[in-house]
Amino acid sequence: MTVKEKLAMNRAQLEEHGPITIAVFGDSVSHGAVNGYIDYENVYWNQLRQRLNRYRDYVPVNVINAAIGGTTAWESLPRMEKQVFAHHPDLVIVCFGLNDVNGPLERYGDALRQILRRCRQEGCETILLTPNMLNTTVAEDTAEGLKEYAQRTAEMQNSGRMDTFMDAARAVALELEVPVCDVYARWKALAETRDITPLLANRINHPIPEMHRLFAEALYDVIMGDAAVAAASDSTMYAGQPE
């Protein structure tokens, strides 16, 4: 059963099939990292969980956070069995790329292919979630010890390297017929009218808590399809966020 189908369960079905379990498999953004602390309250998957239960609160929605900051898709392959599939998830959200961009493109694509294939073998509903953009400038308030890396990440974003990695991710998902929740494309659209670096808490790759709402809303739309409440307008979605 899909998450959307399980949300409609009655008591007898809930007794038979149990609550919804979502596993999130990724790096620091999914882990909940902001800027020197972890925010499990505002992280996108918690906002998604709450939004699903606003749609229908009868069916419990549990989230397994199998994301670890600093990891790549390739490095995470060995931990899938114990940290993801051991929980028998109904849905696996896969989100890597922010650290992978430091390594070979082929290794990133191959790792994603292995991850998505394993999810299919397990019979899990699966969504490939593209991450946010990297910084485009080196902000003055970037931590002193991070400015050298911020220069590197800005170069990877502005040179198109990050775009190339996201194109590869989409291609793998298309090949395996896995739905894509393309948050990266939404950030790119946003970047056409404003500097997105202030929307990164560490001024490199961790979205400010408010921007996790964008991830949650995009995922909700993919999961719920026609049943999704109409998406908020840009003026509402980004209200209160720094210019």
XYZ file of C-alpha atoms in Angstrom:
243
model
C 0.000 0.000 0.000
C 1.138 3.529 -0.704
C 1.220 6.210 1.974
C -1.790 7.858 0.363
C -3.712 4.564 0.485
C -2.728 3.863 4.087
C -3.928 7.300 5.192
C -7.441 6.173 4.223
C -7.386 3.002 6.362
C -10.205 2.194 8.768
C -9.716 0.473 12.109
C -9.708 -3.072 10.735
C -7.158 -2.134 8.096
C -5.004 -0.319 10.635
C -5.007 -3.419 12.819
C -3.950 -5.525 9.848
C -1.373 -3.259 8.226
C -0.172 -1.033 11.071
C 0.803 2.632 10.983
C 2.621 4.417 8.190
C 6.405 4.206 8.357
C 8.554 6.579 6.327
C 12.337 6.139 6.186
C 14.507 9.094 5.239
C 17.885 8.133 3.783
C 20.321 10.956 3.174
C 22.923 13.381 4.489
C 23.051 16.379 6.835
C 19.985 18.239 5.552
C 17.794 15.181 6.169
C 19.659 14.557 9.433
C 18.379 17.966 10.549
C 21.583 19.994 10.588
C 21.235 23.764 10.596
C 24.298 25.714 11.744
C 26.004 23.964 14.609
C 22.869 22.261 15.901
C 20.251 19.695 14.872
C 16.639 20.839 14.465
C 14.342 17.815 14.572
C 11.292 20.025 15.037
C 11.545 21.989 11.787
C 13.367 19.453 9.594
C 11.358 18.795 6.442
C 10.369 15.214 7.238
C 8.780 16.266 10.528
C 6.847 19.015 8.754
C 5.785 16.402 6.184
C 4.657 14.021 8.941
C 2.563 16.756 10.525
C 1.081 17.758 7.195
C 0.053 14.189 6.380
C -1.710 13.967 9.732
C -3.452 17.265 9.116
C -4.914 15.584 6.042
C -6.120 12.687 8.218
C -5.061 12.284 11.829
C -6.438 8.792 12.465
C -3.481 6.892 11.021
C -0.160 7.384 12.861
C 2.793 8.454 10.716
C 6.208 7.400 12.000
C 9.495 8.592 10.506
C 12.782 6.691 10.684
C 15.619 9.191 10.316
C 18.368 7.173 8.630
C 20.246 10.263 7.468
C 23.752 11.073 8.695
C 25.506 14.386 8.184
C 28.639 14.329 6.043
C 27.802 11.094 4.225
C 27.548 10.342 0.513
C 25.269 7.943 -1.314
C 28.187 5.604 -1.950
C 29.307 5.589 1.699
C 25.756 4.923 2.839
C 25.172 1.760 0.810
C 26.423 -0.641 3.542
C 23.972 0.682 6.142
C 20.763 0.384 4.158
C 19.737 -3.044 5.423
C 19.979 -2.326 9.158
C 19.014 1.323 9.165
C 16.310 1.414 6.488
C 14.856 -1.934 5.481
C 14.927 -3.458 8.961
C 12.074 -1.056 9.777
C 9.935 -2.288 6.854
C 9.134 1.219 5.600
C 6.126 1.979 3.451
C 8.010 4.852 1.841
C 11.725 5.608 1.465
C 12.772 9.182 0.716
C 16.288 9.233 -0.770
C 18.195 12.527 -0.736
C 21.920 12.726 -1.487
C 24.172 15.005 -3.502
C 25.509 17.806 -1.325
C 28.579 15.791 -0.315
C 28.679 13.543 -3.396
C 29.464 16.584 -5.551
C 32.980 16.513 -4.102
C 33.613 13.124 -5.727
C 33.217 11.372 -9.093
C 29.921 11.790 -10.926
C 29.894 8.126 -11.998
C 30.159 6.914 -8.406
C 27.223 9.111 -7.377
C 25.035 7.813 -10.197
C 25.973 4.204 -9.527
C 25.245 4.533 -5.804
C 21.838 6.080 -6.426
C 21.054 3.311 -8.888
C 21.901 0.663 -6.282
C 19.864 2.411 -3.589
C 16.771 2.833 -5.749
C 16.965 -0.734 -7.043
C 17.121 -2.102 -3.485
C 14.083 -0.038 -2.544
C 12.211 -1.536 -5.479
C 13.295 -5.047 -4.506
C 11.898 -4.448 -1.024
C 8.607 -3.272 -2.496
C 8.822 0.151 -0.886
C 7.203 3.221 -2.326
C 10.230 5.385 -3.162
C 10.843 9.062 -3.904
C 14.125 10.571 -5.050
C 14.329 13.984 -3.392
C 16.806 16.400 -4.945
C 18.550 18.641 -2.389
C 18.839 22.402 -2.150
C 21.454 24.423 -3.990
C 24.897 25.156 -2.639
C 25.895 28.740 -1.897
C 26.524 31.032 -4.866
C 28.582 33.618 -2.979
C 30.938 33.625 0.005
C 28.943 35.571 2.562
C 30.711 37.896 4.968
C 29.159 36.116 7.936
C 30.422 32.673 6.877
C 32.322 31.106 9.771
C 36.034 31.834 9.397
C 36.968 28.156 9.369
C 34.454 27.450 6.576
C 35.294 30.239 4.142
C 37.779 28.179 2.133
C 35.221 25.407 1.671
C 32.519 27.992 0.926
C 34.661 29.220 -1.948
C 34.858 25.663 -3.295
C 31.132 25.019 -3.002
C 30.307 28.352 -4.659
C 32.554 27.378 -7.562
C 30.843 23.984 -7.846
C 27.436 25.643 -7.890
C 28.272 28.510 -10.241
C 30.272 26.358 -12.678
C 27.316 24.037 -13.234
C 28.903 21.033 -11.509
C 26.038 20.721 -9.042
C 23.564 21.006 -11.927
C 25.324 18.119 -13.664
C 25.014 15.928 -10.570
C 21.306 16.709 -10.273
C 20.788 15.914 -13.965
C 22.451 12.549 -13.327
C 20.172 11.901 -10.357
C 17.076 12.653 -12.401
C 18.324 10.392 -15.191
C 18.768 7.462 -12.799
C 15.276 7.994 -11.390
C 13.815 8.139 -14.902
C 15.659 4.949 -15.854
C 14.218 3.129 -12.843
C 10.800 4.817 -13.026
C 11.138 6.358 -9.565
C 9.196 9.569 -8.867
C 11.362 12.665 -8.382
C 10.536 15.429 -5.939
C 12.648 18.126 -7.577
C 13.336 20.616 -4.804
C 16.623 21.569 -6.481
C 14.655 22.921 -9.442
C 12.578 25.036 -7.062
C 15.737 26.503 -5.545
C 17.073 27.234 -9.023
C 13.876 29.100 -9.864
C 14.160 31.046 -6.629
C 17.780 31.914 -7.450
C 16.655 33.694 -10.613
C 15.279 36.565 -8.536
C 17.369 36.576 -5.352
C 20.629 35.511 -3.735
C 19.899 32.136 -2.141
C 23.047 32.105 0.046
C 21.242 33.834 2.980
C 18.729 30.970 2.880
C 21.554 28.623 3.940
C 22.077 28.697 7.700
C 25.786 27.879 7.481
C 26.036 29.879 4.232
C 27.147 26.704 2.426
C 24.624 23.866 2.250
C 22.239 23.732 5.234
C 18.884 25.463 4.638
C 17.534 27.745 7.309
C 14.685 26.053 9.227
C 12.039 28.046 7.355
C 13.192 26.659 4.000
C 12.495 23.098 5.100
C 8.851 23.963 4.498
C 9.567 23.993 0.757
C 10.825 20.378 0.965
C 7.793 19.303 2.999
C 5.274 20.915 0.667
C 6.917 19.474 -2.442
C 6.995 15.974 -0.950
C 3.386 16.234 0.166
C 2.336 17.087 -3.380
C 4.218 14.082 -4.814
C 2.861 11.681 -2.196
C -0.750 12.830 -2.304
C -1.062 13.614 -6.012
C -4.608 14.680 -6.897
C -5.582 14.619 -3.242
C -3.013 17.249 -2.310
C -4.297 20.600 -1.176
C -3.475 23.226 -3.808
C 0.134 24.368 -3.427
C 0.681 27.686 -1.719
C 1.586 30.632 -3.897
C 5.178 31.877 -3.862
C 4.160 34.860 -1.798
C 2.845 32.531 0.901
C 5.468 29.796 0.646
C 8.370 32.174 1.146
C 6.719 34.666 3.486
C 8.927 35.817 6.316
C 12.166 34.547 4.818
C 15.183 36.850 4.521
C 15.786 38.781 1.337
